[in-house]
PDB file of C-alpha atoms in Angstrom:
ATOM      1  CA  UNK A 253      -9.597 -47.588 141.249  1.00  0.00           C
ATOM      2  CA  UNK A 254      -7.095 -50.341 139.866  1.00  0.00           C
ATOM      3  CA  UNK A 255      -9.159 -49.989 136.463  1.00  0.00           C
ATOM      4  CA  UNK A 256      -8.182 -46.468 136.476  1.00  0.00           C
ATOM      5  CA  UNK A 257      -5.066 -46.579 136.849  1.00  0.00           C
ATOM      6  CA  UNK A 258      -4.589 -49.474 134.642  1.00  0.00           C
ATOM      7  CA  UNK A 259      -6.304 -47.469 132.040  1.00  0.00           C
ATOM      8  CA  UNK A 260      -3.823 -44.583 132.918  1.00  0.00           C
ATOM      9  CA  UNK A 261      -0.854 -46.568 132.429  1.00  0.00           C
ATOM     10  CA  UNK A 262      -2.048 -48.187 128.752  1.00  0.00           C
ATOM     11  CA  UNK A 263      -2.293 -43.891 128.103  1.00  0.00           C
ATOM     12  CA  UNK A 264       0.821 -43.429 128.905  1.00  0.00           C
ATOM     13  CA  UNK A 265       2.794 -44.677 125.683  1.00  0.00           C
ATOM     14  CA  UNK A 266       0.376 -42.463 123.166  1.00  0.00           C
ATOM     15  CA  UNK A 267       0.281 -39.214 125.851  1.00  0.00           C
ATOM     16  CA  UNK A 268       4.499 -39.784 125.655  1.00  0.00           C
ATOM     17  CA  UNK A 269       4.282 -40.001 121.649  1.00  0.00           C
ATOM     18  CA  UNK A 270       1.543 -37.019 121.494  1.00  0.00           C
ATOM     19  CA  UNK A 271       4.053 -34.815 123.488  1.00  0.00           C
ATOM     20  CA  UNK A 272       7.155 -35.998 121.534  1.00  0.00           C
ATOM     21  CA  UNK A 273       5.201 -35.303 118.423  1.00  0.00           C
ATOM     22  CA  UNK A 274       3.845 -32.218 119.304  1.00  0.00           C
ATOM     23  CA  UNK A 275       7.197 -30.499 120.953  1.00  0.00           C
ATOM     24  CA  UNK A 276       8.934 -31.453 117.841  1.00  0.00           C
ATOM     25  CA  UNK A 277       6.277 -30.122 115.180  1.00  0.00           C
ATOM     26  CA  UNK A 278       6.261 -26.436 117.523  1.00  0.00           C
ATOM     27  CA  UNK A 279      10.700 -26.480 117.121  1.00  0.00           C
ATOM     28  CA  UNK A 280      10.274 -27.464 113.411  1.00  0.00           C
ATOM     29  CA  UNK A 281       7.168 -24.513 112.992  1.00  0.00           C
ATOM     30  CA  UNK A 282       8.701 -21.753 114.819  1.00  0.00           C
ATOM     31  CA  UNK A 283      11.889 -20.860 112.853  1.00  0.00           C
ATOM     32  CA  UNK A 284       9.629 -20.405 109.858  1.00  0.00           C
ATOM     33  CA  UNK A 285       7.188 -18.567 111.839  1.00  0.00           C
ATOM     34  CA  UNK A 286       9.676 -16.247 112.893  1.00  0.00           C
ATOM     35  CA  UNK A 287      10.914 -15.707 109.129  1.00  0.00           C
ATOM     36  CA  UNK A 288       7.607 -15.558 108.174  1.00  0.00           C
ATOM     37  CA  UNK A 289       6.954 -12.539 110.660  1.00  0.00           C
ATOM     38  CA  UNK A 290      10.707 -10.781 109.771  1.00  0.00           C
ATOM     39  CA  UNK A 291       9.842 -10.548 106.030  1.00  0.00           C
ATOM     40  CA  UNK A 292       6.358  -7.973 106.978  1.00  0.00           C
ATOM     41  CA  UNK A 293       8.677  -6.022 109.360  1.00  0.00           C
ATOM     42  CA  UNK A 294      10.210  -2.867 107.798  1.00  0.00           C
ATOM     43  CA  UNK A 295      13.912  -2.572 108.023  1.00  0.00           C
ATOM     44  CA  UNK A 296      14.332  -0.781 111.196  1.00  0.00           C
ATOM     45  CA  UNK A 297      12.017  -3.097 113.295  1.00  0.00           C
ATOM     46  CA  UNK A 298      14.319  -6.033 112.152  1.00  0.00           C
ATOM     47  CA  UNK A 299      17.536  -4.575 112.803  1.00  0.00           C
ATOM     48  CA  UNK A 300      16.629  -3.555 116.807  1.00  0.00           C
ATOM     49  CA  UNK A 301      14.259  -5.922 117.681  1.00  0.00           C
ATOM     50  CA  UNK A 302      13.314  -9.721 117.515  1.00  0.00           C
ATOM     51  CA  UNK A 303      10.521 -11.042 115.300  1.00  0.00           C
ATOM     52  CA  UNK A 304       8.701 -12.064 118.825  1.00  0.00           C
ATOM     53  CA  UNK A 305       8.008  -9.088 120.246  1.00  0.00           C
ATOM     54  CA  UNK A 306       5.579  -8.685 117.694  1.00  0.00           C
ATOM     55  CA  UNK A 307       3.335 -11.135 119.469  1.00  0.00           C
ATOM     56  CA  UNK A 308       3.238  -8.563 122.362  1.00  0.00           C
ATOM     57  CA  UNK A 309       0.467  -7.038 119.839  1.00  0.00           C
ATOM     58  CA  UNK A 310      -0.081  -8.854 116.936  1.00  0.00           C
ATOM     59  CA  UNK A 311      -3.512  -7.572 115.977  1.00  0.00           C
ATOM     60  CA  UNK A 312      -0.826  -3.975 115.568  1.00  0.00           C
ATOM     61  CA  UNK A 313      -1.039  -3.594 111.577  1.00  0.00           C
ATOM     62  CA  UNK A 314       0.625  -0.827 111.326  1.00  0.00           C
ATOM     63  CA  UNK A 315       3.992  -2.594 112.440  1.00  0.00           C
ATOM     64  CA  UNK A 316       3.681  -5.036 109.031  1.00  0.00           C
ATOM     65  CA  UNK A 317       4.541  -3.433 105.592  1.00  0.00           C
ATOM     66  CA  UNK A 318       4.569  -5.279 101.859  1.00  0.00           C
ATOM     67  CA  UNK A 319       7.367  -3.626 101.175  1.00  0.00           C
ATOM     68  CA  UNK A 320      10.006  -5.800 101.403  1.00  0.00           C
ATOM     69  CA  UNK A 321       7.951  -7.926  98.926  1.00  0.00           C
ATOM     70  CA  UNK A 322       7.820  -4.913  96.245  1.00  0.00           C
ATOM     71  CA  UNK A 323      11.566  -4.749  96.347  1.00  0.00           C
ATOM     72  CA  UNK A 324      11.910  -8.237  95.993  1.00  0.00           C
ATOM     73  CA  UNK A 325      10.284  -9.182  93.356  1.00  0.00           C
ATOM     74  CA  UNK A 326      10.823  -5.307  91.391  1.00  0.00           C
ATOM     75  CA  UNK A 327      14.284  -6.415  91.772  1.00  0.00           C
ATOM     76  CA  UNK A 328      15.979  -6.996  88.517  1.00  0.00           C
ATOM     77  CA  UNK A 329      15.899 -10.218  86.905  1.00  0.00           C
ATOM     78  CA  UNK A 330      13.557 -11.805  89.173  1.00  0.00           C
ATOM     79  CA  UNK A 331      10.692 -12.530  87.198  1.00  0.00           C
ATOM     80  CA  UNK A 332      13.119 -13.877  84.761  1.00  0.00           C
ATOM     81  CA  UNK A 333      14.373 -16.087  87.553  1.00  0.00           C
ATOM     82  CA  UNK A 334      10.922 -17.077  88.350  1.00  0.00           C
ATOM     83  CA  UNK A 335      10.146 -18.080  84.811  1.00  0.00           C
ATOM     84  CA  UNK A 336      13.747 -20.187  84.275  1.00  0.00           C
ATOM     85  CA  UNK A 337      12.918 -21.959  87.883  1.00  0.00           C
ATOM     86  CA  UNK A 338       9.426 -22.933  86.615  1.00  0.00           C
ATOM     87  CA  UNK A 339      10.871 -23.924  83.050  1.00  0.00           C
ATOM     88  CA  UNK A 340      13.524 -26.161  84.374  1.00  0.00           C
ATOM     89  CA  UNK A 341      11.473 -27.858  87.148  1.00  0.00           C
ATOM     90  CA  UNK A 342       8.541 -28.661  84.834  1.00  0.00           C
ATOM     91  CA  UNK A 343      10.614 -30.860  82.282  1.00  0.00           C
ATOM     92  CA  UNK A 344      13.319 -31.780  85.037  1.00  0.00           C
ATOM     93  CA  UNK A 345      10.212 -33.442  86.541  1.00  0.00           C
ATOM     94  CA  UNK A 346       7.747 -35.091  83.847  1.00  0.00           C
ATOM     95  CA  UNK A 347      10.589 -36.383  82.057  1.00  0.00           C
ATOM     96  CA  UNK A 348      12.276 -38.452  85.113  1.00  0.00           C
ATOM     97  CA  UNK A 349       9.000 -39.121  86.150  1.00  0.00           C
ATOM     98  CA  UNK A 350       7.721 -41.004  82.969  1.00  0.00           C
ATOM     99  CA  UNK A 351      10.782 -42.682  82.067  1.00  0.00           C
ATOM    100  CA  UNK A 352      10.660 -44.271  85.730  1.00  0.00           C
ATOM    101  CA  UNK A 353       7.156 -45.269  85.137  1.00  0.00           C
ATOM    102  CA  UNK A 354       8.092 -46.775  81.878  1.00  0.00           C
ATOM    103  CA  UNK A 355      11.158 -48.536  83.659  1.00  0.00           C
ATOM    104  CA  UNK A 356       9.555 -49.615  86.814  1.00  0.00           C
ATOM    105  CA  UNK A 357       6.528 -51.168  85.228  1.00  0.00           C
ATOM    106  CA  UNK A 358       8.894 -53.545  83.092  1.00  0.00           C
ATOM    107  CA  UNK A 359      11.238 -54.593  85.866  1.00  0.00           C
ATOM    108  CA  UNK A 360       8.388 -55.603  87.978  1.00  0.00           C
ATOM    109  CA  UNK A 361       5.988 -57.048  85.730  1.00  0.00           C
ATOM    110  CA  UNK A 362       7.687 -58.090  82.627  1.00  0.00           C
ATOM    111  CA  UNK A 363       9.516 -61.408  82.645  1.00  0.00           C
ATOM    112  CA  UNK A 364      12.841 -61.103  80.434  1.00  0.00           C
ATOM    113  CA  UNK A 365      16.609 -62.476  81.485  1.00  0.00           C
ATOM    114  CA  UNK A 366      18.647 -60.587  83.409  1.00  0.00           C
ATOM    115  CA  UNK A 367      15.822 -58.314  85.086  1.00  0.00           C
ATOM    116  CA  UNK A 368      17.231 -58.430  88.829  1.00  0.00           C
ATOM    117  CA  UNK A 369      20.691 -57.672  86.944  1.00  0.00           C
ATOM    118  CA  UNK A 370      19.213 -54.595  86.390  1.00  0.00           C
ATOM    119  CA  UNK A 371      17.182 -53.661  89.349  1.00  0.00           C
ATOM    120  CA  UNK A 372      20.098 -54.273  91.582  1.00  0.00           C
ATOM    121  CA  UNK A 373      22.423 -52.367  89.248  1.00  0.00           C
ATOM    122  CA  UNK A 374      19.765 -49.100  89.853  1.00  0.00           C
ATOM    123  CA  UNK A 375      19.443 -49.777  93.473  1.00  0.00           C
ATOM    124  CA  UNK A 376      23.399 -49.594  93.284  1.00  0.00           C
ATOM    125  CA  UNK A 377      23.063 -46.291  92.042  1.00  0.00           C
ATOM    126  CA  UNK A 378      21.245 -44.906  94.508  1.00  0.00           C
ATOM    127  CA  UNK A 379      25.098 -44.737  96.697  1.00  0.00           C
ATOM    128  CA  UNK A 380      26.620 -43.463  94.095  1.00  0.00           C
ATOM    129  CA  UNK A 381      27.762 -39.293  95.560  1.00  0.00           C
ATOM    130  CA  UNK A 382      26.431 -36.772  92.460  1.00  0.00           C
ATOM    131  CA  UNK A 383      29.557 -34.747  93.228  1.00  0.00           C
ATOM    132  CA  UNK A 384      31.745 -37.737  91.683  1.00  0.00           C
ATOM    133  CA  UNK A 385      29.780 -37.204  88.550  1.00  0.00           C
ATOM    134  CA  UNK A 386      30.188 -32.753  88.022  1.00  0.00           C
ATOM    135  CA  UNK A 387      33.255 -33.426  86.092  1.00  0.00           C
ATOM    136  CA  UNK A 388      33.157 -35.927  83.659  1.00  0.00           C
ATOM    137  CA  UNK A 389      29.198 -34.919  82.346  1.00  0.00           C
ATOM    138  CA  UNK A 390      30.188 -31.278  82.920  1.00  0.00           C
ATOM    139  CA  UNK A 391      33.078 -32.120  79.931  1.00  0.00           C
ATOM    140  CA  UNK A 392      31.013 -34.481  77.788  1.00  0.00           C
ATOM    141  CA  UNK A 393      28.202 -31.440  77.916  1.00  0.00           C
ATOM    142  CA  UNK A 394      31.059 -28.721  76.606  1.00  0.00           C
ATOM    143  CA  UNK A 395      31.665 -30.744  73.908  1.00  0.00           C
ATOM    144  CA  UNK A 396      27.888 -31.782  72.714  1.00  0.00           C
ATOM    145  CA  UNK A 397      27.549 -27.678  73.847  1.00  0.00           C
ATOM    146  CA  UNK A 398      24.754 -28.914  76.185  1.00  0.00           C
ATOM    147  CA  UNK A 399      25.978 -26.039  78.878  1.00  0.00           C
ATOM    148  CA  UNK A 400      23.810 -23.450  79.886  1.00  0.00           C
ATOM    149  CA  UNK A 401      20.893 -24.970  78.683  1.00  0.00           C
ATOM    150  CA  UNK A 402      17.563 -25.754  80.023  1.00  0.00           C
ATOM    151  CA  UNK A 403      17.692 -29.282  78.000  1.00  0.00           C
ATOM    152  CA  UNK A 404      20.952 -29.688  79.056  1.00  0.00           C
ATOM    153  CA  UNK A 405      19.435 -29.656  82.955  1.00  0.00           C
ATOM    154  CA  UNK A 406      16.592 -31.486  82.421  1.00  0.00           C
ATOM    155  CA  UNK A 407      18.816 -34.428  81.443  1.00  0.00           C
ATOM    156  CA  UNK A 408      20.861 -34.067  84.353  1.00  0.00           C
ATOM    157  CA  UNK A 409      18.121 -33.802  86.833  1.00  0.00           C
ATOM    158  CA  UNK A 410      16.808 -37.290  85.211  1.00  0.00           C
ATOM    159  CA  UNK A 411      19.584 -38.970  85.345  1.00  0.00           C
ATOM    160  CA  UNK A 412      20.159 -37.536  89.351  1.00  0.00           C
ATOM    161  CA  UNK A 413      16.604 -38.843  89.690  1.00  0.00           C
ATOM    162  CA  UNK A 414      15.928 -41.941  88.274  1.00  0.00           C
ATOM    163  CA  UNK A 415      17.332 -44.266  90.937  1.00  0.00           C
ATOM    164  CA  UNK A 416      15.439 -43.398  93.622  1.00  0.00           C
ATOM    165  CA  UNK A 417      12.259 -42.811  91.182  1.00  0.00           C
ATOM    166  CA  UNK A 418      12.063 -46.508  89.554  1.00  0.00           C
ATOM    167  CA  UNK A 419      12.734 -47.945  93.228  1.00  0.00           C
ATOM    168  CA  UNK A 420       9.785 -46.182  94.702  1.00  0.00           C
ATOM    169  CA  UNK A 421       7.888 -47.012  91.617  1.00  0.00           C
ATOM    170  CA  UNK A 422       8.717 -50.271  91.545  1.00  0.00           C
ATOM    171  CA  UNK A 423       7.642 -51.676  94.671  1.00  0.00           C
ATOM    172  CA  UNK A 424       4.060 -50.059  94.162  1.00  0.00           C
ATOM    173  CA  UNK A 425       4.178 -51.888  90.794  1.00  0.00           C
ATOM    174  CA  UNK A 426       5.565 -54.821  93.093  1.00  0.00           C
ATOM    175  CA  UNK A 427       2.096 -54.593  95.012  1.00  0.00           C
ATOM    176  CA  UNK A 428      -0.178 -54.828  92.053  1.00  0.00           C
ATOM    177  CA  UNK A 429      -2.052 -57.950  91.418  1.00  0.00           C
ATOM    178  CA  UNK A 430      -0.451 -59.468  88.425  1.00  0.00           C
ATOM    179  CA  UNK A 431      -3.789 -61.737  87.191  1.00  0.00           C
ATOM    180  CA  UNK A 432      -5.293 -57.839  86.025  1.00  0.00           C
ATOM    181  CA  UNK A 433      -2.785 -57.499  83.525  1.00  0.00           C
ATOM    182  CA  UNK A 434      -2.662 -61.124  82.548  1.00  0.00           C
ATOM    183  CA  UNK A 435      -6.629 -61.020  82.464  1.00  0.00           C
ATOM    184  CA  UNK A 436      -6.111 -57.283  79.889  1.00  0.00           C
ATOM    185  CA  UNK A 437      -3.195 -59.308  78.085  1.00  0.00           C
ATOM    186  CA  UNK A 438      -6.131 -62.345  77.227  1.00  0.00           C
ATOM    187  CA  UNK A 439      -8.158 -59.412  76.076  1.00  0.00           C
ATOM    188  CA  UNK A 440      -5.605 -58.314  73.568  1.00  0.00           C
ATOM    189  CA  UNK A 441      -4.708 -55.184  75.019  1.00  0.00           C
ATOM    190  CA  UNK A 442      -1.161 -54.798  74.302  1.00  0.00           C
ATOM    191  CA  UNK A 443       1.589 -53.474  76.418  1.00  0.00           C
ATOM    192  CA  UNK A 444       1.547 -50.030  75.522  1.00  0.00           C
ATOM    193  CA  UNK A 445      -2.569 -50.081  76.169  1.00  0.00           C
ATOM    194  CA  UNK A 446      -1.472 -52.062  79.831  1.00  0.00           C
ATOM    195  CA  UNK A 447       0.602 -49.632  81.016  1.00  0.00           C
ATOM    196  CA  UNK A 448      -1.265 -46.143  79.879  1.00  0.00           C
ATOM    197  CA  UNK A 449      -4.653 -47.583  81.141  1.00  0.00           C
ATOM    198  CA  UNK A 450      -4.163 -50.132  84.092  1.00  0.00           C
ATOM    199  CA  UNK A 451      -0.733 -49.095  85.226  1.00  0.00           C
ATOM    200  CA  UNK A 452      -1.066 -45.817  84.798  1.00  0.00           C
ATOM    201  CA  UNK A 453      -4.441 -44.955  86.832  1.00  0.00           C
ATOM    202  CA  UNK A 454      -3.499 -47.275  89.421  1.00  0.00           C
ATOM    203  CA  UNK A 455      -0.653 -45.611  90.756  1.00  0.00           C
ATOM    204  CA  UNK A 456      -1.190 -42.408  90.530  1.00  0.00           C
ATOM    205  CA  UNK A 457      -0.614 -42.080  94.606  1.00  0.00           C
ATOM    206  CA  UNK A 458       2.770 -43.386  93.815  1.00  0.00           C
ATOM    207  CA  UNK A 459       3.336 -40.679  90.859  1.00  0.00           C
ATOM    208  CA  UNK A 460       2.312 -37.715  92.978  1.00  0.00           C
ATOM    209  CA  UNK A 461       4.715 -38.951  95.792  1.00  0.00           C
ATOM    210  CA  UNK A 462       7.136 -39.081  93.301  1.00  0.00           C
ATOM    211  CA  UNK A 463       6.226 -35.661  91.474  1.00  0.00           C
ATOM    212  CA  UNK A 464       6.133 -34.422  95.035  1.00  0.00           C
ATOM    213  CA  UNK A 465       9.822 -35.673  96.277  1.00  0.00           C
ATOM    214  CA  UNK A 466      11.031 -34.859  92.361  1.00  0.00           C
ATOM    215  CA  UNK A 467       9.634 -31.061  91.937  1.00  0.00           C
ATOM    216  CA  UNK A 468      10.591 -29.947  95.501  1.00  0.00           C
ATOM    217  CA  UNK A 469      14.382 -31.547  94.579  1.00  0.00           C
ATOM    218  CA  UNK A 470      14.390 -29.553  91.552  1.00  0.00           C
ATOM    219  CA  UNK A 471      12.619 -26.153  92.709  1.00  0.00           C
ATOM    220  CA  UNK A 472      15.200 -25.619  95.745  1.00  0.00           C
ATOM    221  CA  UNK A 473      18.394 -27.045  93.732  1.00  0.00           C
ATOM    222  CA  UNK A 474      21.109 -24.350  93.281  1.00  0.00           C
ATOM    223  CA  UNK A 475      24.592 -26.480  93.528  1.00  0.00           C
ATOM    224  CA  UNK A 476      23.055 -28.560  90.147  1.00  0.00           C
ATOM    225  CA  UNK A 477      21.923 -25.865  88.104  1.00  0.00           C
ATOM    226  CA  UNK A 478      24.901 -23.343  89.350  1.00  0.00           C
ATOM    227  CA  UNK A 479      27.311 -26.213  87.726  1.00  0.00           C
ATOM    228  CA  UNK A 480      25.565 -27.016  84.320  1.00  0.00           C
ATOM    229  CA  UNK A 481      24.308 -23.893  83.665  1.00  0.00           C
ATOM    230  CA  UNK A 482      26.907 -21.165  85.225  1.00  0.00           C
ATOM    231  CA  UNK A 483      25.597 -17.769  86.545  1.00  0.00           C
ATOM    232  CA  UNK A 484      23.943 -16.042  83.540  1.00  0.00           C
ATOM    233  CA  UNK A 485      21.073 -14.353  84.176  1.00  0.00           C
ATOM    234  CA  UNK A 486      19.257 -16.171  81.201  1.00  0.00           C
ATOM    235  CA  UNK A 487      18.635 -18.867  82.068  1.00  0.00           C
ATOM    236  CA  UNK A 488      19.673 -18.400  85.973  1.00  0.00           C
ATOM    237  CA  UNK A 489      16.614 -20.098  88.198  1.00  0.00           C
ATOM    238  CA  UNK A 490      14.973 -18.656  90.944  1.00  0.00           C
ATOM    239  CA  UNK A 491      17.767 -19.618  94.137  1.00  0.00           C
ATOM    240  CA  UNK A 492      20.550 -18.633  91.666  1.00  0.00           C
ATOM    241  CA  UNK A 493      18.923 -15.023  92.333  1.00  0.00           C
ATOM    242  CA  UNK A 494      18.665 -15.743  95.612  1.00  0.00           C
ATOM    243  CA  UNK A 495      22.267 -16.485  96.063  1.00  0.00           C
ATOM    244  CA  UNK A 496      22.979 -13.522  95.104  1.00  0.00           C
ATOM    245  CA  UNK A 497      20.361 -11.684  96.824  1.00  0.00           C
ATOM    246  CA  UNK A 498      22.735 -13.132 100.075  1.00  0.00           C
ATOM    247  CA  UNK A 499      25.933 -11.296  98.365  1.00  0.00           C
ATOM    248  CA  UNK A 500      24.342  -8.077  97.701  1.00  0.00           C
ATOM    249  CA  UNK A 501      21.833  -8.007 100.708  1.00  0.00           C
ATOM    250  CA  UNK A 502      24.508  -9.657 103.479  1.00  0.00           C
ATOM    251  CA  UNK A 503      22.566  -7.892 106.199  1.00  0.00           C
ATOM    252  CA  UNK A 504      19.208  -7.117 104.731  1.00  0.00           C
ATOM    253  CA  UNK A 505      17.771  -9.825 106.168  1.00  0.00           C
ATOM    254  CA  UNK A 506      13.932  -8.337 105.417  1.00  0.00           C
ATOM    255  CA  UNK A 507      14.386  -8.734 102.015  1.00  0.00           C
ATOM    256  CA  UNK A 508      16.343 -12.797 101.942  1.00  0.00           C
ATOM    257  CA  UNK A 509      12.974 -13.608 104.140  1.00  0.00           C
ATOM    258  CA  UNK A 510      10.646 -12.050 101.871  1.00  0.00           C
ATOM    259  CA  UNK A 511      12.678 -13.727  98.693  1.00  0.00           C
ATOM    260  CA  UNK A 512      12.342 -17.066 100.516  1.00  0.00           C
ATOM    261  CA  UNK A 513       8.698 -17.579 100.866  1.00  0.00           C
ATOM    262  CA  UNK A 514       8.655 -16.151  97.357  1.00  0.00           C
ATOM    263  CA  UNK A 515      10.613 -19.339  96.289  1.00  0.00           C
ATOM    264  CA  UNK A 516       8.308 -20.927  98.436  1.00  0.00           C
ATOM    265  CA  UNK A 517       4.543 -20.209  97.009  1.00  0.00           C
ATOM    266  CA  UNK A 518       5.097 -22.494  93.980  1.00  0.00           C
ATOM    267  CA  UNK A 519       6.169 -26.187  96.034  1.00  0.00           C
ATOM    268  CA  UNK A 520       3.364 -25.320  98.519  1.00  0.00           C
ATOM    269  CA  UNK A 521       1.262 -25.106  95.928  1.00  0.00           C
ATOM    270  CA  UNK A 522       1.643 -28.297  94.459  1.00  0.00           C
ATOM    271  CA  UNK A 523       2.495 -29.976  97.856  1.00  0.00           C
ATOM    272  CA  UNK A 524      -1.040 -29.174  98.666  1.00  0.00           C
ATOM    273  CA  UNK A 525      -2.637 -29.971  95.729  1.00  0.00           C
ATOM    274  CA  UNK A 526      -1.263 -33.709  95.841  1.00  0.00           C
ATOM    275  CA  UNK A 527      -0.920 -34.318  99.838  1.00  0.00           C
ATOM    276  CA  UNK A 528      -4.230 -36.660  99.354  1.00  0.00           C
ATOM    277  CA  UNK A 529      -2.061 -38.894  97.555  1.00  0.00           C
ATOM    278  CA  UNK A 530       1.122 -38.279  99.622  1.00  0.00           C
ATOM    279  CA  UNK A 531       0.559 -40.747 102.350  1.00  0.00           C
ATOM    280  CA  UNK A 532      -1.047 -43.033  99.918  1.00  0.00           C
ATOM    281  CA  UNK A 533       1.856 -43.207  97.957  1.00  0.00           C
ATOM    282  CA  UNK A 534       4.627 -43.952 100.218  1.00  0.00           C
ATOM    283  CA  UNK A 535       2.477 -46.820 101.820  1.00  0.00           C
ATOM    284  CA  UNK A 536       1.004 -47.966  98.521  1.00  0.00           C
ATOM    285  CA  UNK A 537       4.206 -50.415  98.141  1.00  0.00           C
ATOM    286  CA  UNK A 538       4.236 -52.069 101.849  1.00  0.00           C
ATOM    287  CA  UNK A 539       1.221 -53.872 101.656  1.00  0.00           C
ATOM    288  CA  UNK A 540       0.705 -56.361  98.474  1.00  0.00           C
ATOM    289  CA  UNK A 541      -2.229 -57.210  96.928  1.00  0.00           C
TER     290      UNK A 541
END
């Protein structure tokens, strides 16, 4: 009997954390649940009733409709919106990406003066608020005419992300054995062939972290692109539309639901297709060796 109970009380810890865990994964499910539901509901249902009564019957088709997804995305300038978001998230992603490859693999395992200089002075600019910075690039890009264009906003979203991308990146580097690139360096491989075949493969955990963190940052940005690019249709990404989806729909709220998972299709996309290295990555600098 004292075994039992013993055996109870070791339990008791990981049944506490189970709960905790579980309790907070059902409040952080449910409010997208319950979006999820109000964008199938036609207008009427949404406006008298809650989103949970449809679990009363949920097996009820006929209380879902499409619709509000047809009006969405028939809505003018959405596809446009679609393509700009896509456009601007692909380059303001492999660019930052690379360069922060290229930056952390040469503060970590190239030997030069004033290396930790430089580390520290990136680390440093990981405090540094992005609001403080609107003005002064915002006037250098009206003069190089860099606003409103997609290049324009891939160079700011690099510059916003290479902090925090060649400090991640750098302590997986940080955690790679340095005698294989001494033993490729006595082979004659040269930097460039270092890097692009050893460096390269072995972190690609760490890169689709990164490419994770980076395209989600760059997908749902609005205050960024809103700045640098103003509100022209053109070249206006996808939550630009949204935003003003909110000012013409105030109260439609069928339609903002059904707009927001249709923002959300492309990051789950690629979240899923990289969550096998997710983990990986963001552990892949603790350990050395």
């Amino acid at each position: 009997m004292k075994v039992t109970r013993q055996k109870l009380k070791n339990k008791m810890p990981k049944i506490v954390i189970n709960l905790v865990v579980l309790v907070s994964m059902l409040l952080w499910i449910v409010p997208t649940v319950g979006l999820l539901i109000t964008s199938f509901r036609p207008a009427s249902d949404v406006v008298y009733s809650g989103w949970w009564t449809v679990l009363t019957s949920p097996l009820k088709f006929t209380q879902y409709t499409v619709e509000n997804y047809k009006a969405v995305l028939s809505s003018g300038g959405m596809s446009t919106a679609f393509r700009n978001s896509f456009i601007i998230t692909l380059g303001g992603t492999v660019i930052p990406v690379f360069l922060a490859a290229l930056a952390a693999f040469g503060l970590s395992k190239l030997h030069f003066k004033g290396r930790g200089f430089f580390y520290a002075l990136i680390v440093f600019m990981l405090v540094v608020p992005t609001q403080m910075t609107f003005i002064p690039v915002l006037r250098l890009y009206n003069k190089l005419s860099l606003s409103g264009t997609f290049v324009g906003l891939w160079l700011v979203h690099t510059g916003y992300g290479l902090p925090f991308a060649i400090f991640m990146l750098h302590s997986f580097f940080q955690g790679l054995p340095d005698e294989l690139f001494e033993a490729a360096h006595i082979d004659g491989a040269s930097l460039w062939t270092t890097f692009i075949r050893l460096a390269i493969p072995l972190s690609v955990p760490a890169l689709a972290s990164l490419v994770i963190f980076q395209f989600l940052f760059v997908w749902n940005d609005l205050l960024v692109a809103l700045i640098y690019l103003g509100g022209h249709e053109s070249v206006a990404p996808l939550t630009m539309r949204l935003s003003s989806l909110v000012g013409s729909f105030g109260q439609d709220w069928h339609l903002l639901t059904a707009a927001a998972f249709v923002s959300m299709v492309v990051p789950l996309i690629v979240f899923f297709s990289l969550q096998q290295y997710f983990v990986r990555g963001l552990l892949g600098g603790a350990v050395k060796g």
